[in-house]
Tab-separated table of C-alpha atoms in Angstrom:
chain	number	residue	atom	x	y	z
A	285	MET	CA	98.194	65.340	105.899
A	286	LEU	CA	99.754	61.686	106.066
A	287	LEU	CA	97.995	60.393	102.458
A	288	ALA	CA	99.595	64.143	101.211
A	289	LYS	CA	102.700	62.967	102.504
A	290	LEU	CA	102.425	59.152	100.941
A	291	GLN	CA	101.512	61.163	97.807
A	292	ALA	CA	104.630	63.153	97.853
A	293	LEU	CA	106.665	59.810	98.489
A	294	LEU	CA	104.907	58.255	95.543
A	295	HIS	CA	106.052	61.200	93.364
A	296	GLU	CA	109.317	61.265	94.451
A	297	LEU	CA	110.166	57.679	93.966
A	298	TYR	CA	108.601	57.739	90.457
A	299	ALA	CA	109.715	60.882	89.311
A	300	LEU	CA	105.525	62.007	88.868
A	301	ASP	CA	103.760	65.081	88.213
A	302	VAL	CA	100.522	64.525	89.250
A	303	GLN	CA	98.633	67.987	89.205
A	304	TYR	CA	95.894	66.474	91.846
A	305	GLY	CA	96.242	66.304	95.274
A	306	VAL	CA	94.381	62.906	96.723
A	307	ASP	CA	93.093	65.012	100.312
A	308	ASP	CA	91.143	67.132	97.767
A	309	PHE	CA	89.231	63.732	96.801
A	310	LEU	CA	89.177	61.961	100.226
A	311	ILE	CA	85.882	60.910	101.478
A	312	THR	CA	85.040	59.347	105.059
A	313	ASP	CA	81.887	58.979	105.645
A	314	ALA	CA	81.030	55.215	105.007
A	315	ALA	CA	77.174	55.726	104.335
A	316	PHE	CA	78.092	58.329	101.717
A	317	ALA	CA	80.849	55.651	99.923
A	318	ARG	CA	78.137	52.693	99.966
A	319	ALA	CA	75.560	55.330	98.213
A	320	LEU	CA	78.456	56.504	95.581
A	321	ASP	CA	78.941	52.400	95.073
A	322	THR	CA	75.916	50.757	95.389
A	323	GLY	CA	76.392	46.727	95.856
A	324	GLY	CA	80.274	47.615	96.501
A	325	ARG	CA	81.884	45.189	99.346
A	326	ASP	CA	82.116	47.406	102.495
A	327	VAL	CA	85.883	47.623	102.638
A	328	ASP	CA	88.459	50.529	104.801
A	329	GLU	CA	89.606	51.159	101.525
A	330	LYS	CA	88.254	52.124	98.099
A	331	LEU	CA	88.877	54.184	94.838
A	332	LEU	CA	85.192	55.085	93.518
A	333	ILE	CA	85.639	56.104	89.610
A	334	ALA	CA	82.525	56.639	87.375
A	335	GLU	CA	83.802	57.687	83.716
A	336	ALA	CA	81.237	58.512	81.000
A	337	ASP	CA	81.800	60.536	77.896
A	338	GLY	CA	85.452	61.191	78.761
A	339	GLU	CA	85.097	62.868	81.825
A	340	ALA	CA	85.930	61.136	85.191
A	341	GLU	CA	84.246	61.713	88.840
A	342	VAL	CA	86.674	60.409	91.322
A	343	ALA	CA	86.622	59.581	95.192
A	344	LEU	CA	89.084	58.209	97.699
A	345	TYR	CA	87.054	56.207	100.769
A	346	LEU	CA	89.172	55.863	103.631
A	347	GLU	CA	87.433	54.587	107.072
A	348	ALA	CA	87.485	57.630	109.408
A	349	GLU	CA	88.850	55.213	112.053
A	350	LEU	CA	91.840	53.679	110.152
A	351	LEU	CA	93.274	57.057	109.636
A	352	ARG	CA	92.418	58.164	113.566
A	353	ARG	CA	94.460	54.981	114.260
A	354	LEU	CA	97.615	56.142	112.081
A	355	ALA	CA	97.231	59.611	113.134
A	356	GLU	CA	97.942	58.688	116.372
A	357	ARG	CA	100.856	56.510	115.248
A	358	ASP	CA	102.522	58.189	112.523
A	359	PRO	CA	103.874	55.362	110.211
A	360	LEU	CA	106.208	57.751	108.235
A	361	THR	CA	107.991	58.164	111.919
A	362	CYS	CA	107.507	54.605	113.298
A	363	LEU	CA	106.529	51.525	110.754
A	364	ASP	CA	106.137	48.983	113.187
A	365	ALA	CA	103.435	45.779	113.207
A	366	ASP	CA	101.153	47.763	115.284
A	367	ASN	CA	100.686	50.242	112.474
A	368	LEU	CA	101.611	47.892	109.543
A	369	ALA	CA	98.739	46.679	108.266
A	370	ASP	CA	96.297	50.479	107.968
A	371	PHE	CA	99.606	52.024	106.403
A	372	TRP	CA	99.500	49.415	103.849
A	373	ALA	CA	95.304	49.620	103.333
A	374	ALA	CA	96.207	53.763	103.645
A	375	LEU	CA	99.386	53.411	101.006
A	376	GLU	CA	97.192	51.407	98.689
A	377	GLY	CA	94.201	53.491	98.513
A	378	VAL	CA	97.183	56.626	98.079
A	379	SER	CA	98.517	54.058	94.789
A	380	HIS	CA	95.268	53.582	93.515
A	381	PHE	CA	94.422	56.975	93.111
A	382	THR	CA	98.452	58.270	91.836
A	383	TYR	CA	98.582	55.746	89.559
A	384	TYR	CA	94.790	56.643	88.096
A	385	ALA	CA	95.339	60.096	88.270
A	386	TRP	CA	99.121	60.449	86.425
A	387	ASN	CA	97.546	58.102	83.302
A	388	ALA	CA	94.243	59.872	83.430
A	389	GLN	CA	96.528	62.989	82.778
A	390	ARG	CA	98.187	61.529	79.736
A	391	GLU	CA	94.787	59.866	78.525
A	392	LYS	CA	95.555	56.504	79.454
A	393	HIS	CA	93.177	53.757	79.945
A	394	VAL	CA	94.267	51.559	83.061
A	395	THR	CA	92.603	48.427	84.130
A	396	LEU	CA	91.672	47.432	87.236
A	397	PHE	CA	94.446	44.661	87.135
A	398	GLU	CA	97.152	47.397	86.646
A	399	LEU	CA	95.965	49.118	89.776
A	400	GLU	CA	96.689	46.496	91.927
A	401	LEU	CA	99.974	45.274	90.405
A	402	GLN	CA	101.388	48.891	90.908
A	403	ALA	CA	99.667	49.157	94.699
A	404	GLU	CA	101.364	45.816	95.566
A	405	VAL	CA	104.754	46.978	94.404
A	406	ASP	CA	104.353	50.027	96.123
A	407	LYS	CA	103.660	48.938	98.889
A	408	PHE	CA	106.976	46.469	98.883
A	409	VAL	CA	109.113	49.126	97.844
A	410	THR	CA	107.688	51.861	100.097
A	411	THR	CA	107.458	49.546	103.770
A	412	GLY	CA	111.231	48.684	102.441
A	413	LEU	CA	112.212	52.040	102.284
A	414	LEU	CA	110.777	53.235	105.189
A	415	LEU	CA	111.928	50.550	107.667
A	416	LYS	CA	115.401	51.481	106.079
A	417	ARG	CA	115.368	55.018	106.807
A	418	GLN	CA	114.121	54.418	110.448
A	419	ASN	CA	115.635	51.516	111.437
A	420	GLY	CA	118.897	51.267	109.083
A	421	ARG	CA	117.613	47.517	108.578
A	422	GLU	CA	114.985	45.967	106.812
A	423	LEU	CA	112.505	43.136	107.584
A	424	PRO	CA	113.302	39.831	105.994
A	425	ALA	CA	109.387	38.713	106.245
A	426	LEU	CA	108.497	41.587	104.286
A	427	HIS	CA	107.954	39.590	100.740
A	428	ASP	CA	106.622	36.377	102.339
A	429	TRP	CA	103.754	38.746	104.500
A	430	LEU	CA	103.168	40.814	101.534
A	431	PHE	CA	102.993	37.679	98.556
A	432	ASP	CA	103.093	34.804	99.906
A	433	ARG	CA	100.468	34.444	102.976
A	434	PRO	CA	97.529	36.968	101.051
A	435	ARG	CA	94.238	36.304	102.518
A	436	LEU	CA	91.398	37.277	100.211
A	437	ALA	CA	87.960	38.059	101.726
A	438	SER	CA	85.232	35.379	101.279
A	439	GLU	CA	82.909	37.766	99.230
A	440	LEU	CA	84.997	38.379	96.022
A	441	ASN	CA	83.559	36.693	93.034
A	442	GLY	CA	85.813	34.459	90.714
A	443	GLU	CA	86.808	37.187	88.295
A	444	GLU	CA	87.985	39.471	91.633
A	445	ARG	CA	89.556	36.652	93.424
A	446	GLU	CA	91.587	35.409	90.202
A	447	ARG	CA	92.682	39.483	89.306
A	448	TYR	CA	93.645	39.680	92.957
A	449	ARG	CA	95.858	36.208	92.724
A	450	ARG	CA	97.320	37.558	89.315
A	451	ALA	CA	98.294	41.168	91.052
A	452	ASN	CA	100.024	39.147	93.962
A	453	ARG	CA	101.772	36.913	91.792
A	454	TYR	CA	103.512	39.359	89.150
A	455	ALA	CA	104.059	41.994	92.258
A	456	GLY	CA	105.511	38.773	93.943
A	457	LYS	CA	107.977	37.639	91.352
A	458	TYR	CA	108.761	41.743	90.258
A	459	CYS	CA	109.899	42.501	94.163
A	460	ARG	CA	111.661	39.231	94.637
A	461	ARG	CA	114.133	40.214	92.307
A	462	LEU	CA	114.061	43.833	92.921
A	463	ALA	CA	114.450	42.977	96.529
A	464	PRO	CA	118.364	43.020	96.453
A	465	ALA	CA	118.345	46.169	94.446
A	466	LEU	CA	116.539	48.482	97.096
A	467	THR	CA	119.639	47.760	99.860
A	468	ARG	CA	121.045	50.337	97.980
A	469	GLY	CA	118.514	52.495	99.029
A	470	ALA	CA	115.884	54.954	96.868
A	471	GLY	CA	118.840	57.125	95.531
A	472	ASP	CA	120.518	54.865	93.770
A	473	GLU	CA	120.248	55.566	90.137
A	474	ALA	CA	119.918	52.167	88.913
A	475	VAL	CA	117.265	51.473	91.430
A	476	GLN	CA	115.529	54.981	90.278
A	477	ARG	CA	115.906	53.950	86.807
A	478	GLU	CA	114.016	50.552	87.193
A	479	LEU	CA	111.149	51.907	88.944
A	480	ARG	CA	110.281	54.959	87.233
A	481	THR	CA	110.623	52.346	83.535
A	482	PHE	CA	108.431	50.051	85.408
A	483	TYR	CA	105.793	52.877	86.072
A	484	ARG	CA	105.603	54.242	82.935
A	485	LEU	CA	105.073	50.759	80.737
A	486	SER	CA	101.406	49.545	79.914
A	487	GLN	CA	100.013	46.648	81.395
A	488	GLN	CA	101.266	44.191	78.813
A	489	SER	CA	104.792	45.412	78.961
A	490	LYS	CA	104.902	45.243	82.765
A	491	LEU	CA	104.380	41.696	82.675
A	492	ALA	CA	106.441	40.928	79.547
A	493	HIS	CA	109.428	42.780	81.551
A	494	ILE	CA	108.745	40.519	85.054
A	495	ASP	CA	108.200	37.481	82.543
A	496	ALA	CA	111.770	38.250	81.071
A	497	GLN	CA	113.786	38.507	84.641
């Protein structure tokens, strides 16, 4: 299934050993997702987490129609303008799940901001590498599409808008500096070292690393 392949891609990219498969936590029933997230926004992707007494219940909601469209136009075979938005939505969900699960295995707390920051980086890096693999070229406008033209949902509250904007700003700065190195491909040792080190940094250390660039 596509989601398992996306998770495997992130595992390879960052040298991860997450013990949980995203498919086992997937739900596609919108009514069920709303029941689990009372008062939450209706979106096509959402990681649902309930933590209590050192335990966590986790589910990843992805809209059934979104997954159907991706099944018809596999982005891992051909990523283009027709499936890019759906690809980003699915990858964001897999990114959130993988980052949360990897840190949970190490009993490390993560913030919503960290999840958004890493997901933005994952979308930029993965999209760039897939396009290079499929077409032998990069998309010059990729950084602009992801970081310079974000459109936030009007129903977001002030705290949510600030979190998304801040994550977008930091991820954009990091990826702008990272872009030239990505031309060498994910197999380049320097690129691997940078991506894997960044993934494992704490939130404070990630921001300090970006600000120091």
